Short mmCIF file of C-alpha atoms and ligand atoms in Angstrom, two decimals:
data_model
loop_
_atom_site.label_atom_id
_atom_site.label_comp_id
_atom_site.label_asym_id
_atom_site.label_seq_id
_atom_site.Cartn_x
_atom_site.Cartn_y
_atom_site.Cartn_z
CA UNK A 15 77.40 117.32 40.23
CA UNK A 16 76.10 115.11 42.89
CA UNK A 17 78.47 112.61 41.97
CA UNK A 18 81.45 114.86 42.14
CA UNK A 19 80.51 116.12 45.51
CA UNK A 20 80.08 112.77 46.86
CA UNK A 21 83.52 111.70 45.61
CA UNK A 22 85.10 114.61 47.41
CA UNK A 23 82.99 114.48 50.43
CA UNK A 24 85.16 113.39 53.49
CA UNK A 25 82.86 114.40 56.19
CA UNK A 26 79.32 116.10 55.22
CA UNK A 27 79.48 117.96 58.32
CA UNK A 28 82.96 119.25 57.66
CA UNK A 29 81.95 120.30 54.27
CA UNK A 30 79.06 122.19 55.44
CA UNK A 31 81.08 123.92 58.15
CA UNK A 32 83.58 125.02 55.65
CA UNK A 33 80.95 126.36 53.25
CA UNK A 34 79.12 128.22 55.90
CA UNK A 35 82.27 129.57 57.34
CA UNK A 36 83.24 131.30 54.14
CA UNK A 37 79.60 132.00 53.39
CA UNK A 38 79.68 130.25 49.99
CA UNK A 39 76.45 129.03 48.38
CA UNK A 40 76.96 126.44 45.50
CA UNK A 41 75.78 127.79 42.02
CA UNK A 42 73.56 125.50 40.12
CA UNK A 43 75.90 124.81 37.72
CA UNK A 44 75.87 121.35 35.95
CA UNK A 45 79.12 121.35 34.15
CA UNK A 46 81.79 118.77 34.83
CA UNK A 47 84.45 121.65 34.83
CA UNK A 48 82.49 123.24 37.74
CA UNK A 49 82.70 120.08 39.84
CA UNK A 50 86.47 119.74 39.26
CA UNK A 51 86.83 123.31 40.57
CA UNK A 52 84.66 122.99 43.44
CA UNK A 53 86.41 119.49 44.05
CA UNK A 54 89.75 121.14 44.71
CA UNK A 55 88.32 124.16 46.32
CA UNK A 56 86.37 122.14 48.64
CA UNK A 57 89.45 120.00 49.31
CA UNK A 58 91.45 123.03 50.30
CA UNK A 59 88.60 124.18 52.70
CA UNK A 60 88.33 121.01 54.31
CA UNK A 61 91.88 120.88 55.01
CA UNK A 62 91.84 124.52 56.45
CA UNK A 63 88.95 123.67 58.73
CA UNK A 64 90.40 120.18 59.76
CA UNK A 65 93.56 122.23 60.90
CA UNK A 66 91.66 124.82 62.60
CA UNK A 67 89.70 122.15 64.42
CA UNK A 68 92.89 120.37 65.36
CA UNK A 69 94.39 123.65 66.58
CA UNK A 70 91.28 124.30 68.67
CA UNK A 71 90.85 120.96 70.03
CA UNK A 72 93.27 119.82 73.08
CA UNK A 73 96.59 118.56 71.88
CA UNK A 74 98.21 115.71 73.54
CA UNK A 75 100.79 117.87 74.75
CA UNK A 76 98.62 120.15 76.66
CA UNK A 77 96.77 117.25 78.01
CA UNK A 78 100.05 115.69 79.49
CA UNK A 79 100.91 119.22 81.09
CA UNK A 80 97.32 119.62 82.51
CA UNK A 81 97.45 116.03 84.17
CA UNK A 82 100.94 116.45 85.52
CA UNK A 83 100.07 119.94 86.98
CA UNK A 84 96.74 119.09 88.21
CA UNK A 85 97.58 115.89 90.09
CA UNK A 86 101.02 117.28 91.53
CA UNK A 87 98.86 120.35 92.86
CA UNK A 88 96.41 117.98 94.45
CA UNK A 89 99.13 116.37 96.26
CA UNK A 90 100.76 119.47 97.37
CA UNK A 91 97.53 120.68 98.61
CA UNK A 92 96.80 117.53 100.46
CA UNK A 93 100.06 117.32 102.24
CA UNK A 94 99.89 120.92 103.61
CA UNK A 95 99.29 120.71 106.62
CA UNK A 96 100.77 117.20 107.39
CA UNK A 97 100.97 115.24 110.42
CA UNK A 98 104.64 114.62 110.08
CA UNK A 99 107.31 116.07 107.88
CA UNK A 100 110.47 113.86 107.69
CA UNK A 101 113.43 115.59 106.24
CA UNK A 102 115.64 112.91 104.46
CA UNK A 103 114.80 109.79 102.38
CA UNK A 104 117.60 107.70 103.83
CA UNK A 105 117.33 104.42 105.81
CA UNK A 106 116.26 106.09 109.06
CA UNK A 107 113.85 108.55 107.35
CA UNK A 108 112.17 105.75 105.17
CA UNK A 109 111.83 103.36 108.04
CA UNK A 110 110.18 106.12 110.33
CA UNK A 111 107.93 107.09 107.36
CA UNK A 112 106.45 103.52 106.95
CA UNK A 113 105.60 102.87 110.56
CA UNK A 114 104.11 106.50 110.90
CA UNK A 115 102.25 106.04 107.60
CA UNK A 116 100.72 102.84 108.52
CA UNK A 117 99.13 104.24 111.70
CA UNK A 118 97.06 106.36 109.27
CA UNK A 119 98.93 109.68 109.89
CA UNK A 120 99.79 111.88 106.92
CA UNK A 121 103.57 111.78 106.19
CA UNK A 122 105.58 113.50 103.73
CA UNK A 123 109.40 112.81 103.09
CA UNK A 124 111.52 115.51 101.45
CA UNK A 125 114.67 114.74 100.05
CA UNK A 126 116.91 117.49 98.22
CA UNK A 127 118.30 114.81 95.86
CA UNK A 128 116.55 113.25 93.04
CA UNK A 129 116.67 109.92 94.53
CA UNK A 130 115.94 107.96 97.74
CA UNK A 131 118.35 105.78 99.91
CA UNK A 132 120.61 108.47 101.15
CA UNK A 133 123.97 106.77 102.04
CA UNK A 134 122.94 103.38 101.00
CA UNK A 135 123.53 103.56 97.40
CA UNK A 136 127.15 103.91 98.04
CA UNK A 137 127.15 100.70 100.01
CA UNK A 138 130.41 100.03 101.88
CA UNK A 139 133.19 102.13 100.10
CA UNK A 140 131.22 101.33 96.86
CA UNK A 141 130.91 97.68 97.37
CA UNK A 142 127.27 97.04 97.13
CA UNK A 143 126.65 95.14 100.45
CA UNK A 144 125.70 96.55 103.75
CA UNK A 145 125.81 94.81 107.12
CA UNK A 146 122.65 94.48 109.46
CA UNK A 147 122.49 93.18 113.06
CA UNK A 148 120.32 90.51 114.32
CA UNK A 149 118.24 93.03 116.26
CA UNK A 150 117.11 94.85 113.15
CA UNK A 151 116.23 91.42 111.34
CA UNK A 152 112.25 91.90 112.13
CA UNK A 153 112.39 95.23 110.27
CA UNK A 154 114.00 93.65 107.43
CA UNK A 155 111.24 91.36 107.26
CA UNK A 156 108.69 94.17 107.49
CA UNK A 157 109.80 95.60 104.31
CA UNK A 158 110.38 92.11 102.70
CA UNK A 159 114.18 93.01 102.29
CA UNK A 160 116.09 89.69 101.81
CA UNK A 161 119.35 89.14 103.68
CA UNK A 162 122.00 86.51 103.87
CA UNK A 163 123.58 85.06 107.05
CA UNK A 164 127.00 86.59 107.61
CA UNK A 165 129.13 85.84 110.71
CA UNK A 166 127.68 85.49 114.32
CA UNK A 167 124.75 87.79 114.48
CA UNK A 168 125.43 89.81 111.56
CA UNK A 169 123.38 89.50 108.12
CA UNK A 170 124.13 91.25 104.74
CA UNK A 171 121.79 92.94 102.47
CA UNK A 172 122.16 94.13 98.75
CA UNK A 173 122.33 97.97 98.51
CA UNK A 174 120.05 98.39 95.72
CA UNK A 175 117.20 96.02 97.01
CA UNK A 176 117.64 97.58 100.56
CA UNK A 177 117.06 101.16 99.15
CA UNK A 178 114.28 100.29 96.79
CA UNK A 179 112.48 98.12 99.40
CA UNK A 180 112.51 100.64 102.07
CA UNK A 181 111.08 103.13 99.73
CA UNK A 182 108.43 100.86 98.38
CA UNK A 183 107.56 100.02 102.03
CA UNK A 184 107.08 103.66 102.80
CA UNK A 185 105.22 104.53 100.07
CA UNK A 186 102.76 101.36 100.13
CA UNK A 187 102.13 102.35 103.98
CA UNK A 188 100.81 105.75 102.38
CA UNK A 189 103.87 108.12 103.03
CA UNK A 190 104.61 110.48 100.15
CA UNK A 191 108.31 110.92 99.16
CA UNK A 192 108.92 114.19 97.16
CA UNK A 193 112.40 114.34 95.65
CA UNK A 194 114.46 117.29 94.61
CA UNK A 195 113.16 119.65 97.42
CA UNK A 196 115.53 120.79 100.35
CA UNK A 197 114.44 121.84 103.76
CA UNK A 198 116.15 125.05 104.53
CA UNK A 199 114.24 126.24 107.39
CA UNK A 200 111.73 125.58 110.00
CA UNK A 201 108.58 127.10 111.24
CA UNK A 202 108.38 127.80 115.06
CA UNK A 203 106.02 129.41 117.61
CA UNK A 204 106.60 130.99 121.23
CA UNK A 205 104.67 130.27 124.16
CA UNK A 206 105.03 127.69 124.24
CA UNK A 207 108.07 127.45 122.14
CA UNK A 208 107.91 124.69 119.51
CA UNK A 209 108.68 123.51 116.05
CA UNK A 210 105.66 123.82 113.83
CA UNK A 211 106.61 123.00 110.36
CA UNK A 212 109.32 123.46 107.63
CA UNK A 213 110.43 125.93 104.89
CA UNK A 214 111.06 124.22 101.56
CA UNK A 215 112.66 125.03 98.34
CA UNK A 216 113.31 123.33 95.05
CA UNK A 217 116.99 122.09 95.34
CA UNK A 218 117.60 123.16 91.74
CA UNK A 219 116.87 126.82 92.91
CA UNK A 220 119.17 126.43 95.63
CA UNK A 221 121.94 125.26 93.56
CA UNK A 222 121.45 128.09 91.05
CA UNK A 223 121.81 130.51 94.05
CA UNK A 224 118.71 132.39 92.77
CA UNK A 225 116.92 134.48 95.45
CA UNK A 226 113.49 132.81 95.67
CA UNK A 227 111.39 132.57 98.94
CA UNK A 228 110.44 129.17 100.11
CA UNK A 229 107.08 127.58 100.62
CA UNK A 230 106.00 126.64 104.07
CA UNK A 231 104.60 123.33 105.20
CA UNK A 232 103.01 123.07 108.75
CA UNK A 233 103.10 119.81 110.74
CA UNK A 234 102.68 118.45 114.14
CA UNK A 235 106.04 116.87 114.01
CA UNK A 236 109.36 117.48 112.18
CA UNK A 237 111.96 114.76 111.92
CA UNK A 238 115.52 115.44 111.16
CA UNK A 239 116.58 112.30 109.17
CA UNK A 240 119.31 114.22 107.23
CA UNK A 241 122.31 112.06 108.26
CA UNK A 242 125.77 113.12 109.44
CA UNK A 243 125.10 116.88 109.04
CA UNK A 244 121.93 117.11 111.29
CA UNK A 245 120.87 119.84 108.99
CA UNK A 246 117.66 120.66 110.68
CA UNK A 247 119.10 120.60 114.28
CA UNK A 248 121.93 122.91 113.25
CA UNK A 249 119.30 125.18 111.82
CA UNK A 250 117.29 125.34 114.89
CA UNK A 251 120.54 125.58 117.24
CA UNK A 252 121.64 128.62 115.15
CA UNK A 253 118.60 130.51 114.63
CA UNK A 254 116.47 129.72 117.61
CA UNK A 255 118.72 130.07 120.69
CA UNK A 256 115.81 130.15 123.06
CA UNK A 257 115.89 126.18 122.69
CA UNK A 258 119.32 125.97 123.90
CA UNK A 259 120.12 123.32 121.57
CA UNK A 260 123.75 122.60 121.14
CA UNK A 261 124.83 120.57 118.26
CA UNK A 262 128.44 119.39 119.43
CA UNK A 263 129.24 117.14 116.21
CA UNK A 264 129.88 113.46 115.78
CA UNK A 265 132.85 111.29 117.09
CA UNK A 266 135.13 108.95 115.17
CA UNK A 267 134.14 105.44 114.65
CA UNK A 268 133.30 102.97 117.45
CA UNK A 269 130.89 100.58 116.14
CA UNK A 270 129.34 98.92 118.95
CA UNK A 271 128.96 102.09 121.01
CA UNK A 272 127.45 104.10 118.21
CA UNK A 273 125.07 101.48 117.20
CA UNK A 274 123.53 101.19 120.73
CA UNK A 275 123.60 104.92 121.59
CA UNK A 276 122.21 106.29 118.38
CA UNK A 277 119.05 104.25 118.84
CA UNK A 278 119.15 105.00 122.57
CA UNK A 279 119.26 108.84 121.87
CA UNK A 280 116.76 108.83 119.11
CA UNK A 281 113.51 110.72 119.72
CA UNK A 282 112.28 114.37 120.65
CA UNK A 283 115.03 116.95 120.68
CA UNK A 284 112.75 119.86 121.31
CA UNK A 285 108.86 120.38 121.28
CA UNK A 286 107.78 119.46 117.72
CA UNK A 287 111.35 118.45 116.27
CA UNK A 288 112.75 114.75 116.57
CA UNK A 289 115.97 113.34 115.57
CA UNK A 290 116.72 109.87 114.01
CA UNK A 291 119.59 108.16 112.06
CA UNK A 292 123.02 109.40 111.97
CA UNK A 293 121.85 112.87 112.86
CA UNK A 294 121.41 111.64 116.53
CA UNK A 295 125.14 111.62 116.75
CA UNK A 296 125.46 115.40 116.34
CA UNK A 297 123.58 116.82 119.38
CA UNK A 298 124.81 113.83 121.76
CA UNK A 299 128.44 113.75 120.38
CA UNK A 300 128.31 110.14 119.67
CA UNK A 301 130.73 108.03 117.50
CA UNK A 302 129.95 107.04 113.87
CA UNK A 303 129.63 103.32 112.94
CA UNK A 304 130.77 102.69 109.16
CA UNK A 305 128.62 100.56 106.86
CA UNK A 306 126.35 98.75 109.45
CA UNK A 307 122.84 99.94 109.27
CA UNK A 308 120.86 98.11 111.92
CA UNK A 309 121.00 101.20 113.97
CA UNK A 310 119.53 103.28 111.35
CA UNK A 311 116.43 101.07 111.09
CA UNK A 312 116.07 100.79 114.72
CA UNK A 313 116.34 104.30 115.23
CA UNK A 314 113.77 104.97 112.41
CA UNK A 315 111.22 102.71 114.08
CA UNK A 316 111.93 104.36 117.41
CA UNK A 317 111.30 107.72 116.31
CA UNK A 318 108.20 106.69 114.51
CA UNK A 319 107.00 105.08 117.91
CA UNK A 320 107.83 108.37 119.91
CA UNK A 321 105.75 110.50 117.26
CA UNK A 322 102.76 108.08 117.20
CA UNK A 323 102.61 108.05 121.03
CA UNK A 324 103.09 112.12 121.12
CA UNK A 325 100.54 112.78 118.57
CA UNK A 326 97.99 110.29 120.05
CA UNK A 327 98.50 111.65 123.42
CA UNK A 328 98.12 115.40 122.51
CA UNK A 329 94.82 114.52 120.36
CA UNK A 330 93.59 112.81 123.32
CA UNK A 331 94.36 115.60 125.43
CA UNK A 332 92.70 117.92 123.01
CA UNK A 333 89.60 116.04 122.81
CA UNK A 334 89.46 115.93 126.86
CA UNK A 335 90.06 119.56 127.08
CA UNK A 336 87.39 120.38 124.49
CA UNK A 337 84.67 118.22 125.98
CA UNK A 338 85.56 119.51 129.51
CA UNK A 339 85.86 122.94 128.32
CA UNK A 340 86.93 123.84 132.10
CA UNK A 341 90.26 125.85 132.23
CA UNK A 342 89.77 126.60 135.75
CA UNK A 343 90.36 123.00 136.85
CA UNK A 344 94.13 122.62 137.80
CA UNK A 345 94.07 119.00 136.47
CA UNK A 346 92.59 120.20 133.10
CA UNK A 347 95.05 122.87 133.00
CA UNK A 348 98.05 120.58 133.46
CA UNK A 349 96.55 118.57 130.62
CA UNK A 350 96.53 121.82 128.49
CA UNK A 351 100.08 122.54 129.34
CA UNK A 352 101.26 119.03 128.40
CA UNK A 353 99.28 119.29 125.21
CA UNK A 354 100.94 122.53 124.17
CA UNK A 355 104.53 121.33 125.10
CA UNK A 356 104.35 118.00 123.07
C1 LIG B 406 116.18 117.70 102.27
C2 LIG B 406 118.10 116.53 103.05
C3 LIG B 406 118.61 117.65 103.61
C4 LIG B 406 117.61 118.92 103.83
C5 LIG B 406 120.15 116.14 103.92
O1 LIG B 406 122.74 110.20 105.08
P1 LIG B 406 121.47 109.27 105.18
O2 LIG B 406 121.42 107.96 104.66
O3 LIG B 406 120.79 109.34 106.58
P2 LIG B 406 120.35 108.38 107.54
O4 LIG B 406 120.70 108.75 108.91
O5 LIG B 406 119.11 107.65 107.46
O6 LIG B 406 121.50 107.14 107.39
C6 LIG B 406 122.74 107.29 107.53
C7 LIG B 406 123.75 106.43 106.77
O7 LIG B 406 123.37 106.38 105.51
C8 LIG B 406 125.10 106.57 107.01
O8 LIG B 406 125.66 107.61 106.48
C9 LIG B 406 125.67 105.85 107.91
C10 LIG B 406 125.20 104.68 108.55
N1 LIG B 406 127.16 106.17 108.20
C11 LIG B 406 127.87 105.62 109.20
C12 LIG B 406 129.33 106.23 108.93
O9 LIG B 406 130.40 105.87 109.74
O10 LIG B 406 129.57 106.97 107.94
O11 LIG B 406 120.29 110.16 104.24
C13 LIG B 406 120.10 111.55 104.52
C14 LIG B 406 119.35 112.15 103.31
C15 LIG B 406 120.03 112.29 102.13
O12 LIG B 406 119.38 111.57 101.13
C16 LIG B 406 120.12 113.74 101.93
O13 LIG B 406 119.87 114.11 100.54
C17 LIG B 406 118.82 114.33 102.59
O14 LIG B 406 119.01 113.23 103.77
N2 LIG B 406 119.04 115.75 103.13
N3 LIG B 406 116.89 116.54 102.22
N4 LIG B 406 116.61 118.80 103.02
N5 LIG B 406 118.10 119.91 104.19
N6 LIG B 406 119.85 117.40 104.30
#
């Protein structure tokens, strides 16, 4: 009997559990036949209990799901509110994201597509090269993007490396890039009038034309980096007429003028809302420039500098206002007004 039980015994504790579960007590039968019966009976019991244990313990499938949801939710909770929401992960949006994030500000970039890079991936009429002017060479170096010398002051980059390294640079600086998310509206406040965040929706929901309410992300600054359509500016122009924002559209190609003017006009459009990249052409009726991307990089860096300065100023003003706490002082009142308008 003892020998028989030992031979079947895969795990003493499992066996005990099997027996106790079914409330079975071993009869004191010394016969070999009885041992054989016990043998098969206990084997079945063990396999039942093992199965039960397996089902009760956490499966790999459920662990995977738990990990994904838990960590995604942690990210989502931490990015609301954000310091800066950038709409569009094209060259201008990614450049802005890196320079803002490396100052320690919380930056999230939303792109409606499942990839970053915007118009870069298509290269120049699908040829995988893009041209960058000398003025933007230091930005290429900041992102560790390799380039080859072209003619005069023009350099050439490889499209795939360009988009991958812009995104890697932004991510390494601390920006969060979330793909497959469309910004389909803004949040605003009155008195003073300003943009205070965005409404977001899964692109898949929008594509399926289901009626699903969006979620809302608050931020100190929103950047329209949506390219040719300047989607966020168009929404604001259409839905909040109090801003008097006119989006007149871009003009036909004029490379030199466009590259210069896009950078010059980059910056704050209305309180809380900034524009960078190709979207700059829309409100200022500027020409487009074809496959030359230096202006996009310079514009991204410029909008970053403007936002960093504005946020630093408003934080400083808030500290001063708090420290003094004296609203009757006209100088401090001015400071408060400036703070609210930024
Ligand atoms: C979420 C959105 C939404 C939205 C759009 O077009 P992009 O590459 O933008 P830029 O300005 O950084 O670069 C422009 C450049 O690529 C270009 O087109 C040039 C230089 N053209 C010259 C010419 O003459 O043609 O990227 C914009 C990104 C895209 O990835 C969109 O998917 C995304 O924004 N996007 N994401 N919510 N509402 N709208």
